Amino acid sequence: AKTHQQHCGLFSCSCHVLQESLLSSASGYSNYRGILNWCVVMLVLSNARLFLENIIKYGILVDPIQVVSLFLKDPYSWPAACLIIVSNVFILAALYIERRLSVGTISEWTGWILHIFNLTSMLIFPSATVLAVTSMTPVGGVVSLGVYTVLFLKLYSYQDTNRWCREIRQAKAKTLTRSYSCKCSNGSAVHTNVSYPGNLTHRDMYYFVFAPTLCYQLNFPRSPRIRKRFLMRRLFEMVRGNTPWMVPTIQNSMKPFQVPESLFPPLLSFPLPSQVPNHLIWLIFFYWFFHSTMNFVAELLQFGDREFYKDWWNSESVTYFWANWNIPVHKWCLRHFYKPMMKKGINKFMAQMAVFLVSAFFHEYLVSVPLKMFRLWAFMGMMAQVPLAWFVGRFLNGNYGNAAVWISLIIGQPVAVLMYVHDYYVIHYGTTK
Amino acid sequence: AKTHQQHCGLFSCSCHVLQESLLSSASGYSNYRGILNWCVVMLVLSNARLFLENIIKYGILVDPIQVVSLFLKDPYSWPAACLIIVSNVFILAALYIERRLSVGTISEWTGWILHIFNLTSMLIFPSATVLAVTSMTPVGGVVSLGVYTVLFLKLYSYQDTNRWCREIRQAKAKTLTRSYSCKCSNGSAVHTNVSYPGNLTHRDMYYFVFAPTLCYQLNFPRSPRIRKRFLMRRLFEMVRGNTPWMVPTIQNSMKPFQVPESLFPPLLSFPLPSQVPNHLIWLIFFYWFFHSTMNFVAELLQFGDREFYKDWWNSESVTYFWANWNIPVHKWCLRHFYKPMMKKGINKFMAQMAVFLVSAFFHEYLVSVPLKMFRLWAFMGMMAQVPLAWFVGRFLNGNYGNAAVWISLIIGQPVAVLMYVHDYYVIHYGTTK
């Protein structure tokens, strides 16, 4: 005869247990990897459709000439490329100043002055060039100014770190104990670690210049080998027709200007129809730059630290978003700006505001100079984050806070972008119609 | 003097560690709750825009009469509602048969015949009514046949479980030991547990009929109290204008028929333009029915088991999807169809095929009868899952498998739906134009 236990098992007379649904916040469940895949599939499918429709309606819209014309006005003068090549002068200047400092030929003070001069020129020289050279296109201007800004941050970090190394060397020399063996490296066993003056080589400098980070460090952690499949996949993602459908989408996003404005108040009608393409472009740009490109470069250079972004998509407050979507810049700000300020006794709130101010300055710098329009929209957009952060932090949390961050991204960015586009059209074509 | 440790900490001379990017599959990271919120925000925003645009273009499109007319042709005859009310006859019949069986007035064999007769009538009677009554609309037909199908599955489970209870009672009576105290319940302390013949009451039967499950059990797990905020939120989600924009979206999804077919081969042009709205409607329906409605009903009845779906969005194979998107049906199939077949010694593959066949039959039944068209598209769509499952399981895994499942959902469903819509238009309006 069967026992009751067996009966219960065979007949499963009790098949329900007390539990919550996964989508209820009470369940604490958060694995939505599939939703990310869904977004990618939807994006690819709708682009495929757009692409097909466009080809049928207009034929192949984007000719290579059109793409090239974004960067060049006159095929015989390449101002942006020349500007980028010239940047080597500043890189080498920084290296030679450091070499002098390491052997003590010049004093710390002279070195500091020379670095400041070098770094300031790196901001003024390219912007003056962009403003002066008439054959510079806006896209060329943004790219070359972007390169110079990145180099500026890198070289600032370079001189800061080298100075710290000298200070450590001095501290060691004073105390003369053996307990100070520097273990500041996470490099793998393959690469031999260098210590302070040994790092001032061209090879080390250019490795840092091309490495996907803004913070200098003597011995970067290195990945053990170049994974060929990983490299190929990132390369495919980088190349895979981002341009072919970028241009029609941008052209589409200009369309709201043709909507009769009398129907809506302008501020409502402007951002709404173009918010989605603008936001999608930003998301694709994020993936393209922070995941595909940076990982590709890192894999090529065997650069080990791949934390280029954290989980900003889950951010439940504005500050979390700003601290996690762009880790290289955030790390730089923390290491070379915020922490030194804190050490000098400036209070926390003032230091945070200063970081936002500098960030707002660079946002404005990268937009205004290439467009040759000084409107302060980007600056104001960046500074508007402060009250927004306060509001979201004060009144919203959990999924509501997350939704507020998303809405501010979806609505906020296009408003700033459209302000510039609108003004650019008014200046260059005299009307928005 | 500062120690080197302090220097390292203060100057953070080493700020990089060997790590992968979060989006790389090597990182093993999977918390994308924020992406889900993004989807919801995008959906709400784009609907708000669509809604505004529609109001401006056409005024308020959906009048209540139009919604009512989906269910009713003649306001004085309510065939669907009447049909649903009549279903009580079958429910009570099942209860009275069980009562007779419990006291032994009729034999097991007679009871089985009566149940089979009752259950078969539950499939034949409503479909005959829907086919015969001319004032029945397709939507009314789908709803009433859906209700009857759910009741059919519930009552099948009811008689099965009660029979098991009798078998356990017999086993107990034979052995006459005290070790057989039935502990088949997970109910909370508030509700006193009932044992076999005590459950054959009207109250217990109707609780099961309204409970969001298809599997009968003597003592369902109960939640300790009705959470009013939870209830209100689910109610809001249920009511919140699903209809206002449903109708325009459905009307939009009909538009591909106006696209000149000569440009594309028909099979390509048909599903593509309408795939996205169809898929979105399915997703919203899923959330509305499986999360909002079922949780609302469960909260109201203090029904404890809220597992109405599992994480099908992460499914990396077609079988995982079918086993996890609709847990009530999956649980029923497993408990009352698949396991009994396995016990009878039928092999695994045949049992799985049988489950798919029965599922395909019910899909076809729920579509063909209300539309009064017998086309087998739904049946074939369901059976096509078998080779698809084999293909995906054989050649794809991880994120690629997940993407394949999503594509089959995005492309597959609209193809089946459009087949019916196309044929319906051809029959009722003579042309697709």
PDB file of C-alpha atoms in Angstrom, chain A residues 6-170:
ATOM      1  CA  GLN A   6       3.684   9.098  -1.714  1.00  0.00           C
ATOM      2  CA  HIS A   7       0.102  10.094  -2.378  1.00  0.00           C
ATOM      3  CA  CYS A   8       0.861  13.720  -1.690  1.00  0.00           C
ATOM      4  CA  GLY A   9       3.851  13.624  -4.013  1.00  0.00           C
ATOM      5  CA  LEU A  10       2.085  11.747  -6.798  1.00  0.00           C
ATOM      6  CA  PHE A  11      -1.138  13.712  -6.690  1.00  0.00           C
ATOM      7  CA  SER A  12       0.475  17.035  -5.664  1.00  0.00           C
ATOM      8  CA  CYS A  13      -2.668  17.827  -3.685  1.00  0.00           C
ATOM      9  CA  SER A  14      -1.024  21.063  -2.533  1.00  0.00           C
ATOM     10  CA  CYS A  15       0.490  22.946  -5.453  1.00  0.00           C
ATOM     11  CA  HIS A  16       0.359  26.566  -4.259  1.00  0.00           C
ATOM     12  CA  VAL A  17       2.695  28.425  -1.940  1.00  0.00           C
ATOM     13  CA  LEU A  18       2.517  31.914  -0.456  1.00  0.00           C
ATOM     14  CA  GLN A  19       4.591  34.172  -2.762  1.00  0.00           C
ATOM     15  CA  GLU A  20       4.618  37.570  -4.528  1.00  0.00           C
ATOM     16  CA  SER A  21       4.597  38.246  -8.270  1.00  0.00           C
ATOM     17  CA  LEU A  22       8.041  39.034  -9.720  1.00  0.00           C
ATOM     18  CA  LEU A  23       7.017  42.467 -11.011  1.00  0.00           C
ATOM     19  CA  SER A  24       5.711  43.543  -7.589  1.00  0.00           C
ATOM     20  CA  SER A  25       8.338  45.647  -5.874  1.00  0.00           C
ATOM     21  CA  ALA A  26       7.831  43.486  -2.756  1.00  0.00           C
ATOM     22  CA  SER A  27       9.418  40.516  -4.542  1.00  0.00           C
ATOM     23  CA  GLY A  28      12.827  42.227  -4.674  1.00  0.00           C
ATOM     24  CA  TYR A  29      13.450  40.649  -8.075  1.00  0.00           C
ATOM     25  CA  SER A  30      15.619  42.629 -10.493  1.00  0.00           C
ATOM     26  CA  ASN A  31      16.987  40.410 -13.282  1.00  0.00           C
ATOM     27  CA  TYR A  32      15.718  42.092 -16.439  1.00  0.00           C
ATOM     28  CA  ARG A  33      18.560  41.226 -18.819  1.00  0.00           C
ATOM     29  CA  GLY A  34      15.885  40.056 -21.282  1.00  0.00           C
ATOM     30  CA  ILE A  35      14.277  43.508 -21.334  1.00  0.00           C
ATOM     31  CA  LEU A  36      17.615  44.963 -22.471  1.00  0.00           C
ATOM     32  CA  ASN A  37      17.713  42.393 -25.279  1.00  0.00           C
ATOM     33  CA  TRP A  38      14.134  43.336 -26.143  1.00  0.00           C
ATOM     34  CA  CYS A  39      15.170  46.994 -26.492  1.00  0.00           C
ATOM     35  CA  VAL A  40      18.054  46.022 -28.775  1.00  0.00           C
ATOM     36  CA  VAL A  41      15.808  43.793 -30.913  1.00  0.00           C
ATOM     37  CA  MET A  42      13.158  46.516 -31.177  1.00  0.00           C
ATOM     38  CA  LEU A  43      15.796  49.089 -32.102  1.00  0.00           C
ATOM     39  CA  VAL A  44      17.308  46.862 -34.779  1.00  0.00           C
ATOM     40  CA  LEU A  45      13.910  45.879 -36.202  1.00  0.00           C
ATOM     41  CA  SER A  46      12.523  49.407 -36.339  1.00  0.00           C
ATOM     42  CA  ASN A  47      15.752  50.652 -37.880  1.00  0.00           C
ATOM     43  CA  ALA A  48      15.633  47.877 -40.446  1.00  0.00           C
ATOM     44  CA  ARG A  49      12.113  48.989 -41.295  1.00  0.00           C
ATOM     45  CA  LEU A  50      13.076  52.681 -41.443  1.00  0.00           C
ATOM     46  CA  PHE A  51      16.041  51.739 -43.589  1.00  0.00           C
ATOM     47  CA  LEU A  52      13.875  49.708 -46.002  1.00  0.00           C
ATOM     48  CA  GLU A  53      11.244  52.443 -46.177  1.00  0.00           C
ATOM     49  CA  ASN A  54      13.843  55.107 -46.848  1.00  0.00           C
ATOM     50  CA  ILE A  55      15.519  53.084 -49.584  1.00  0.00           C
ATOM     51  CA  ILE A  56      12.166  52.484 -51.256  1.00  0.00           C
ATOM     52  CA  LYS A  57      11.058  56.103 -50.964  1.00  0.00           C
ATOM     53  CA  TYR A  58      14.266  57.973 -51.707  1.00  0.00           C
ATOM     54  CA  GLY A  59      16.877  55.425 -52.782  1.00  0.00           C
ATOM     55  CA  ILE A  60      20.124  55.364 -50.841  1.00  0.00           C
ATOM     56  CA  LEU A  61      20.089  58.707 -49.066  1.00  0.00           C
ATOM     57  CA  VAL A  62      23.505  58.937 -47.523  1.00  0.00           C
ATOM     58  CA  ASP A  63      26.352  59.213 -49.958  1.00  0.00           C
ATOM     59  CA  PRO A  64      29.902  59.135 -48.587  1.00  0.00           C
ATOM     60  CA  ILE A  65      30.458  62.703 -49.831  1.00  0.00           C
ATOM     61  CA  GLN A  66      27.689  63.893 -47.522  1.00  0.00           C
ATOM     62  CA  VAL A  67      29.322  62.198 -44.533  1.00  0.00           C
ATOM     63  CA  VAL A  68      32.727  63.591 -45.412  1.00  0.00           C
ATOM     64  CA  SER A  69      31.206  67.054 -45.801  1.00  0.00           C
ATOM     65  CA  LEU A  70      30.291  66.952 -42.118  1.00  0.00           C
ATOM     66  CA  PHE A  71      33.993  67.065 -41.356  1.00  0.00           C
ATOM     67  CA  LEU A  72      35.405  68.997 -44.293  1.00  0.00           C
ATOM     68  CA  LYS A  73      34.386  72.049 -46.229  1.00  0.00           C
ATOM     69  CA  ASP A  74      37.366  72.118 -48.543  1.00  0.00           C
ATOM     70  CA  PRO A  75      38.932  68.720 -49.319  1.00  0.00           C
ATOM     71  CA  TYR A  76      42.364  70.327 -49.531  1.00  0.00           C
ATOM     72  CA  SER A  77      42.394  71.771 -46.028  1.00  0.00           C
ATOM     73  CA  TRP A  78      41.932  69.492 -43.029  1.00  0.00           C
ATOM     74  CA  PRO A  79      41.883  71.937 -40.121  1.00  0.00           C
ATOM     75  CA  ALA A  80      40.515  69.499 -37.498  1.00  0.00           C
ATOM     76  CA  ALA A  81      43.046  66.781 -38.369  1.00  0.00           C
ATOM     77  CA  CYS A  82      45.912  69.297 -38.319  1.00  0.00           C
ATOM     78  CA  LEU A  83      44.757  70.617 -34.963  1.00  0.00           C
ATOM     79  CA  ILE A  84      44.724  67.104 -33.506  1.00  0.00           C
ATOM     80  CA  ILE A  85      48.219  66.371 -34.849  1.00  0.00           C
ATOM     81  CA  VAL A  86      49.523  69.587 -33.265  1.00  0.00           C
ATOM     82  CA  SER A  87      48.349  68.336 -29.846  1.00  0.00           C
ATOM     83  CA  ASN A  88      51.502  66.172 -29.740  1.00  0.00           C
ATOM     84  CA  VAL A  89      53.432  69.340 -28.940  1.00  0.00           C
ATOM     85  CA  PHE A  90      51.556  69.726 -25.645  1.00  0.00           C
ATOM     86  CA  ILE A  91      51.914  66.048 -24.781  1.00  0.00           C
ATOM     87  CA  LEU A  92      55.681  66.147 -25.303  1.00  0.00           C
ATOM     88  CA  ALA A  93      55.941  69.450 -23.423  1.00  0.00           C
ATOM     89  CA  ALA A  94      54.301  67.850 -20.381  1.00  0.00           C
ATOM     90  CA  LEU A  95      56.660  64.864 -20.585  1.00  0.00           C
ATOM     91  CA  TYR A  96      59.808  67.043 -20.844  1.00  0.00           C
ATOM     92  CA  ILE A  97      58.711  69.269 -17.933  1.00  0.00           C
ATOM     93  CA  GLU A  98      58.240  66.119 -15.826  1.00  0.00           C
ATOM     94  CA  ARG A  99      61.675  64.790 -16.818  1.00  0.00           C
ATOM     95  CA  ARG A 100      63.302  68.028 -15.699  1.00  0.00           C
ATOM     96  CA  LEU A 101      61.336  67.954 -12.446  1.00  0.00           C
ATOM     97  CA  SER A 102      62.332  64.357 -11.723  1.00  0.00           C
ATOM     98  CA  VAL A 103      66.057  65.099 -11.904  1.00  0.00           C
ATOM     99  CA  GLY A 104      65.657  68.434 -10.110  1.00  0.00           C
ATOM    100  CA  THR A 105      66.921  70.687 -12.956  1.00  0.00           C
ATOM    101  CA  ILE A 106      63.960  72.988 -12.358  1.00  0.00           C
ATOM    102  CA  SER A 107      62.223  73.709  -9.075  1.00  0.00           C
ATOM    103  CA  GLU A 108      58.748  72.426  -8.176  1.00  0.00           C
ATOM    104  CA  TRP A 109      57.468  75.971  -8.506  1.00  0.00           C
ATOM    105  CA  THR A 110      58.865  76.531 -12.009  1.00  0.00           C
ATOM    106  CA  GLY A 111      57.513  73.163 -13.064  1.00  0.00           C
ATOM    107  CA  TRP A 112      54.071  74.071 -11.764  1.00  0.00           C
ATOM    108  CA  ILE A 113      54.108  77.395 -13.679  1.00  0.00           C
ATOM    109  CA  LEU A 114      55.219  75.654 -16.864  1.00  0.00           C
ATOM    110  CA  HIS A 115      52.477  73.014 -16.494  1.00  0.00           C
ATOM    111  CA  ILE A 116      49.825  75.655 -15.884  1.00  0.00           C
ATOM    112  CA  PHE A 117      50.998  77.537 -18.968  1.00  0.00           C
ATOM    113  CA  ASN A 118      50.982  74.328 -21.033  1.00  0.00           C
ATOM    114  CA  LEU A 119      47.514  73.310 -19.824  1.00  0.00           C
ATOM    115  CA  THR A 120      45.971  76.754 -20.298  1.00  0.00           C
ATOM    116  CA  SER A 121      47.322  76.906 -23.851  1.00  0.00           C
ATOM    117  CA  MET A 122      45.625  73.562 -24.473  1.00  0.00           C
ATOM    118  CA  LEU A 123      42.255  75.196 -23.863  1.00  0.00           C
ATOM    119  CA  ILE A 124      42.900  78.553 -25.530  1.00  0.00           C
ATOM    120  CA  PHE A 125      44.867  77.530 -28.611  1.00  0.00           C
ATOM    121  CA  PRO A 126      42.335  75.060 -30.111  1.00  0.00           C
ATOM    122  CA  SER A 127      39.319  77.254 -29.333  1.00  0.00           C
ATOM    123  CA  ALA A 128      41.036  80.256 -30.923  1.00  0.00           C
ATOM    124  CA  THR A 129      41.863  78.113 -33.964  1.00  0.00           C
ATOM    125  CA  VAL A 130      38.297  76.826 -34.268  1.00  0.00           C
ATOM    126  CA  LEU A 131      36.917  80.355 -34.022  1.00  0.00           C
ATOM    127  CA  ALA A 132      39.456  81.801 -36.470  1.00  0.00           C
ATOM    128  CA  VAL A 133      39.641  79.129 -39.189  1.00  0.00           C
ATOM    129  CA  THR A 134      36.622  79.577 -41.448  1.00  0.00           C
ATOM    130  CA  SER A 135      36.966  76.176 -43.130  1.00  0.00           C
ATOM    131  CA  MET A 136      36.320  74.393 -39.800  1.00  0.00           C
ATOM    132  CA  THR A 137      32.914  72.643 -39.756  1.00  0.00           C
ATOM    133  CA  PRO A 138      30.947  72.379 -36.496  1.00  0.00           C
ATOM    134  CA  VAL A 139      31.464  68.596 -36.376  1.00  0.00           C
ATOM    135  CA  GLY A 140      35.211  68.966 -36.978  1.00  0.00           C
ATOM    136  CA  GLY A 141      35.287  71.609 -34.252  1.00  0.00           C
ATOM    137  CA  VAL A 142      33.501  69.432 -31.700  1.00  0.00           C
ATOM    138  CA  VAL A 143      35.783  66.466 -32.418  1.00  0.00           C
ATOM    139  CA  SER A 144      39.034  68.432 -32.169  1.00  0.00           C
ATOM    140  CA  LEU A 145      37.918  70.361 -29.068  1.00  0.00           C
ATOM    141  CA  GLY A 146      36.815  67.070 -27.526  1.00  0.00           C
ATOM    142  CA  VAL A 147      40.242  65.556 -28.161  1.00  0.00           C
ATOM    143  CA  TYR A 148      41.945  68.603 -26.605  1.00  0.00           C
ATOM    144  CA  THR A 149      39.652  68.538 -23.553  1.00  0.00           C
ATOM    145  CA  VAL A 150      40.408  64.850 -22.977  1.00  0.00           C
ATOM    146  CA  LEU A 151      44.144  65.546 -23.322  1.00  0.00           C
ATOM    147  CA  PHE A 152      43.849  68.488 -20.939  1.00  0.00           C
ATOM    148  CA  LEU A 153      42.320  66.256 -18.264  1.00  0.00           C
ATOM    149  CA  LYS A 154      44.878  63.509 -18.916  1.00  0.00           C
ATOM    150  CA  LEU A 155      47.897  65.815 -18.706  1.00  0.00           C
ATOM    151  CA  TYR A 156      46.562  67.448 -15.560  1.00  0.00           C
ATOM    152  CA  SER A 157      46.302  64.000 -14.007  1.00  0.00           C
ATOM    153  CA  TYR A 158      49.784  63.170 -15.324  1.00  0.00           C
ATOM    154  CA  GLN A 159      51.497  66.101 -13.602  1.00  0.00           C
ATOM    155  CA  ASP A 160      49.452  65.618 -10.401  1.00  0.00           C
ATOM    156  CA  THR A 161      50.347  61.932 -10.104  1.00  0.00           C
ATOM    157  CA  ASN A 162      54.020  62.503 -10.882  1.00  0.00           C
ATOM    158  CA  ARG A 163      54.147  65.217  -8.223  1.00  0.00           C
ATOM    159  CA  TRP A 164      52.632  62.764  -5.701  1.00  0.00           C
ATOM    160  CA  CYS A 165      55.319  60.261  -6.656  1.00  0.00           C
ATOM    161  CA  ARG A 166      58.023  62.813  -5.932  1.00  0.00           C
ATOM    162  CA  GLU A 167      56.424  63.594  -2.577  1.00  0.00           C
ATOM    163  CA  ILE A 168      56.384  59.909  -1.699  1.00  0.00           C
ATOM    164  CA  ARG A 169      60.041  59.637  -2.787  1.00  0.00           C
ATOM    165  CA  GLN A 170      60.932  62.538  -0.502  1.00  0.00           C
TER     166      GLN A 170
END
